[in-house]
């Protein structure tokens, strides 16, 4: 699923667009979660996986915000479709966040929580993979319409305000997507586990 998302991402001319950056960030996190299921990668414990799932869902919420911004700039039919898919995405992100935060005990319950987290992540990725080419076409369409009617200012700059981040993008605890790095989270987990 992440390879499908990466393939769609590569088709975008504007790799710095907030929608594509958020989708790429989500793809990277989902791949880390996939590697965990194979016993590989940086995620070593189920706590690491659940924390990654929570961060993934938060990035999904940011993507929903960006999609809402886009929907306010397109025609009615397109707006209905984007809002409908955004609501599905929002619901799955909420489910994943609740699953990640729910405490469980025992191997069986932990296994079910891992399985549920992975399935929710796959569902989220499926929606994102579906939306990326649609969003790209709409952005190109409305960018060309906007540029033919107004000043040369970028359509993206005019119509899609960047979401406000709690931390500056260039701070040491972020990875360029505005998401705290896995190493930072791992350090926090190690610190919390040592108490």
CSV table of C-alpha atoms in Angstrom, one decimal:
chain,number,residue,atom,x,y,z
A,1,UNK,CA,0.0,0.0,0.0
A,2,UNK,CA,2.8,2.4,0.8
A,3,UNK,CA,4.4,1.7,-2.6
A,4,UNK,CA,1.0,2.8,-4.3
A,5,UNK,CA,1.0,6.0,-2.2
A,6,UNK,CA,4.7,6.7,-3.1
A,7,UNK,CA,3.9,6.1,-6.8
A,8,UNK,CA,1.1,8.6,-6.7
A,9,UNK,CA,3.3,11.1,-4.8
A,10,UNK,CA,5.9,11.0,-7.5
A,11,UNK,CA,3.4,12.2,-10.1
A,12,UNK,CA,2.9,15.6,-8.3
A,13,UNK,CA,4.8,18.5,-9.8
A,14,UNK,CA,4.8,20.4,-6.5
A,15,UNK,CA,6.5,18.1,-4.0
A,16,UNK,CA,6.3,20.8,-1.4
A,17,UNK,CA,2.5,21.0,-1.4
A,18,UNK,CA,1.1,20.4,2.1
A,19,UNK,CA,-1.1,17.6,0.9
A,20,UNK,CA,1.7,15.7,-0.7
A,21,UNK,CA,4.1,16.3,2.2
A,22,UNK,CA,1.5,15.0,4.7
A,23,UNK,CA,0.8,11.9,2.5
A,24,UNK,CA,4.5,11.2,2.2
A,25,UNK,CA,5.0,11.5,5.9
A,26,UNK,CA,2.1,9.1,6.5
A,27,UNK,CA,3.6,6.6,4.0
A,28,UNK,CA,6.9,6.7,5.8
A,29,UNK,CA,5.2,6.0,9.2
A,30,UNK,CA,3.0,3.2,7.7
A,31,UNK,CA,6.1,1.6,6.2
A,32,UNK,CA,7.8,1.6,9.7
A,33,UNK,CA,4.7,0.0,11.1
A,34,UNK,CA,4.8,-2.7,8.3
A,35,UNK,CA,8.5,-3.4,9.1
A,36,UNK,CA,7.5,-3.9,12.7
A,37,UNK,CA,5.2,-6.7,11.7
A,38,UNK,CA,8.2,-8.4,10.0
A,39,UNK,CA,10.4,-7.9,13.1
A,40,UNK,CA,12.5,-5.2,11.2
A,41,UNK,CA,13.0,-1.5,11.4
A,42,UNK,CA,13.2,1.1,14.2
A,43,UNK,CA,10.0,0.1,16.0
A,44,UNK,CA,11.0,-2.6,18.5
A,45,UNK,CA,8.1,-3.0,20.9
A,46,UNK,CA,4.4,-2.9,20.7
A,47,UNK,CA,4.5,0.4,22.6
A,48,UNK,CA,6.7,1.8,19.8
A,49,UNK,CA,4.1,0.6,17.3
A,50,UNK,CA,1.2,2.1,19.2
A,51,UNK,CA,3.0,5.4,19.6
A,52,UNK,CA,3.7,5.4,15.8
A,53,UNK,CA,0.0,4.7,15.2
A,54,UNK,CA,-1.0,7.6,17.3
A,55,UNK,CA,1.5,10.0,15.5
A,56,UNK,CA,0.2,8.6,12.1
A,57,UNK,CA,-3.4,9.4,13.1
A,58,UNK,CA,-2.4,12.9,14.1
A,59,UNK,CA,-0.8,13.4,10.7
A,60,UNK,CA,-4.0,12.1,9.2
A,61,UNK,CA,-6.0,14.8,11.1
A,62,UNK,CA,-3.6,17.4,9.6
A,63,UNK,CA,-4.2,15.9,6.1
A,64,UNK,CA,-8.0,16.1,6.7
A,65,UNK,CA,-7.6,19.8,7.5
A,66,UNK,CA,-5.7,20.4,4.3
A,67,UNK,CA,-8.3,18.5,2.3
A,68,UNK,CA,-11.1,20.7,3.8
A,69,UNK,CA,-9.1,23.7,2.7
A,70,UNK,CA,-8.9,22.3,-0.8
A,71,UNK,CA,-12.6,21.5,-0.8
A,72,UNK,CA,-13.5,25.1,-0.1
A,73,UNK,CA,-11.8,26.1,-3.3
A,74,UNK,CA,-13.4,23.7,-5.8
A,75,UNK,CA,-16.8,23.2,-7.4
A,76,UNK,CA,-19.8,21.8,-5.6
A,77,UNK,CA,-19.6,18.2,-7.1
A,78,UNK,CA,-15.9,18.0,-6.4
A,79,UNK,CA,-16.4,19.5,-2.9
A,80,UNK,CA,-19.0,16.8,-2.0
A,81,UNK,CA,-16.6,14.0,-3.0
A,82,UNK,CA,-13.6,15.5,-1.2
A,83,UNK,CA,-15.7,16.1,2.0
A,84,UNK,CA,-17.1,12.6,1.8
A,85,UNK,CA,-13.7,11.0,1.6
A,86,UNK,CA,-12.3,13.3,4.2
A,87,UNK,CA,-15.0,12.2,6.6
A,88,UNK,CA,-14.1,8.6,6.0
A,89,UNK,CA,-10.5,9.4,6.6
A,90,UNK,CA,-11.3,11.3,9.8
A,91,UNK,CA,-13.3,8.4,11.1
A,92,UNK,CA,-10.5,5.9,10.5
A,93,UNK,CA,-8.0,8.3,12.1
A,94,UNK,CA,-10.2,8.6,15.1
A,95,UNK,CA,-10.5,4.8,15.4
A,96,UNK,CA,-6.8,4.4,15.0
A,97,UNK,CA,-6.1,6.9,17.7
A,98,UNK,CA,-8.6,5.3,20.1
A,99,UNK,CA,-7.1,1.9,19.4
A,100,UNK,CA,-3.6,3.2,20.0
A,101,UNK,CA,-4.5,4.8,23.3
A,102,UNK,CA,-6.6,1.9,24.7
A,103,UNK,CA,-4.7,0.0,27.3
A,104,UNK,CA,-4.7,-3.8,27.0
A,105,UNK,CA,-3.2,-6.7,29.0
A,106,UNK,CA,-2.1,-10.1,27.8
A,107,UNK,CA,-0.7,-11.5,24.6
A,108,UNK,CA,-4.1,-12.1,22.9
A,109,UNK,CA,-5.4,-8.6,23.6
A,110,UNK,CA,-2.1,-7.0,22.5
A,111,UNK,CA,-2.1,-9.1,19.3
A,112,UNK,CA,-5.7,-7.9,18.5
A,113,UNK,CA,-4.7,-4.3,19.2
A,114,UNK,CA,-1.7,-4.6,16.8
A,115,UNK,CA,-3.9,-6.2,14.1
A,116,UNK,CA,-6.5,-3.5,14.5
A,117,UNK,CA,-3.9,-0.8,14.3
A,118,UNK,CA,-2.5,-2.3,11.1
A,119,UNK,CA,-5.9,-2.7,9.5
A,120,UNK,CA,-6.9,0.9,10.3
A,121,UNK,CA,-3.6,2.1,8.9
A,122,UNK,CA,-4.3,0.2,5.7
A,123,UNK,CA,-7.8,1.6,5.4
A,124,UNK,CA,-6.4,5.2,5.9
A,125,UNK,CA,-3.7,4.6,3.2
A,126,UNK,CA,-6.3,3.3,0.8
A,127,UNK,CA,-8.3,6.5,1.1
A,128,UNK,CA,-5.1,8.7,0.7
A,129,UNK,CA,-4.0,6.7,-2.4
A,130,UNK,CA,-7.5,7.3,-3.9
A,131,UNK,CA,-7.5,11.0,-3.0
A,132,UNK,CA,-4.0,12.0,-4.2
A,133,UNK,CA,-4.6,11.9,-8.0
A,134,UNK,CA,-8.0,13.5,-7.5
A,135,UNK,CA,-6.5,16.3,-5.5
A,136,UNK,CA,-3.6,16.8,-8.0
A,137,UNK,CA,-6.1,17.1,-10.9
A,138,UNK,CA,-8.2,19.6,-8.9
A,139,UNK,CA,-5.2,21.7,-7.9
A,140,UNK,CA,-4.0,21.9,-11.5
A,141,UNK,CA,-7.5,22.6,-12.8
A,142,UNK,CA,-8.2,25.4,-10.3
A,143,UNK,CA,-4.6,26.7,-10.4
A,144,UNK,CA,-4.9,27.2,-14.2
A,145,UNK,CA,-8.3,28.8,-13.9
A,146,UNK,CA,-7.1,31.1,-11.1
A,147,UNK,CA,-3.9,32.1,-12.9
A,148,UNK,CA,-5.9,33.0,-16.1
A,149,UNK,CA,-8.2,35.3,-14.0
A,150,UNK,CA,-5.9,36.9,-11.6
A,151,UNK,CA,-2.3,37.9,-10.7
A,152,UNK,CA,0.6,35.6,-11.0
A,153,UNK,CA,0.6,34.8,-7.3
A,154,UNK,CA,0.6,31.1,-6.7
A,155,UNK,CA,-2.8,29.4,-6.4
A,156,UNK,CA,-1.6,27.2,-3.6
A,157,UNK,CA,-0.3,30.2,-1.6
A,158,UNK,CA,-3.6,32.1,-2.2
A,159,UNK,CA,-6.0,29.3,-1.4
A,160,UNK,CA,-4.4,26.7,0.8
A,161,UNK,CA,-3.1,28.3,4.0
A,162,UNK,CA,-0.5,26.2,5.8
A,163,UNK,CA,-1.8,24.7,9.0
A,164,UNK,CA,-0.3,26.3,12.1
A,165,UNK,CA,2.3,24.0,13.7
A,166,UNK,CA,3.0,24.0,17.4
A,167,UNK,CA,6.7,23.9,16.7
A,168,UNK,CA,8.8,25.5,14.0
A,169,UNK,CA,9.5,23.2,11.1
A,170,UNK,CA,13.2,23.7,11.5
A,171,UNK,CA,13.4,22.8,15.1
A,172,UNK,CA,15.6,20.0,16.1
A,173,UNK,CA,12.7,17.8,17.2
A,174,UNK,CA,11.0,17.7,13.7
A,175,UNK,CA,11.8,15.9,10.5
A,176,UNK,CA,10.8,18.5,7.9
A,177,UNK,CA,7.2,17.3,7.8
A,178,UNK,CA,6.4,19.0,11.2
A,179,UNK,CA,6.3,15.5,12.8
A,180,UNK,CA,8.5,14.7,15.7
A,181,UNK,CA,11.2,12.4,14.7
A,182,UNK,CA,11.0,8.7,15.6
A,183,UNK,CA,14.3,9.0,17.4
A,184,UNK,CA,12.8,11.8,19.6
A,185,UNK,CA,9.8,9.6,20.4
A,186,UNK,CA,12.0,6.7,21.1
A,187,UNK,CA,14.1,8.7,23.5
A,188,UNK,CA,10.9,9.8,25.3
A,189,UNK,CA,9.7,6.2,25.5
A,190,UNK,CA,13.0,5.1,26.9
A,191,UNK,CA,12.9,7.8,29.5
A,192,UNK,CA,9.3,6.9,30.5
A,193,UNK,CA,10.1,3.2,30.6
A,194,UNK,CA,13.1,3.9,32.9
A,195,UNK,CA,10.8,5.5,35.6
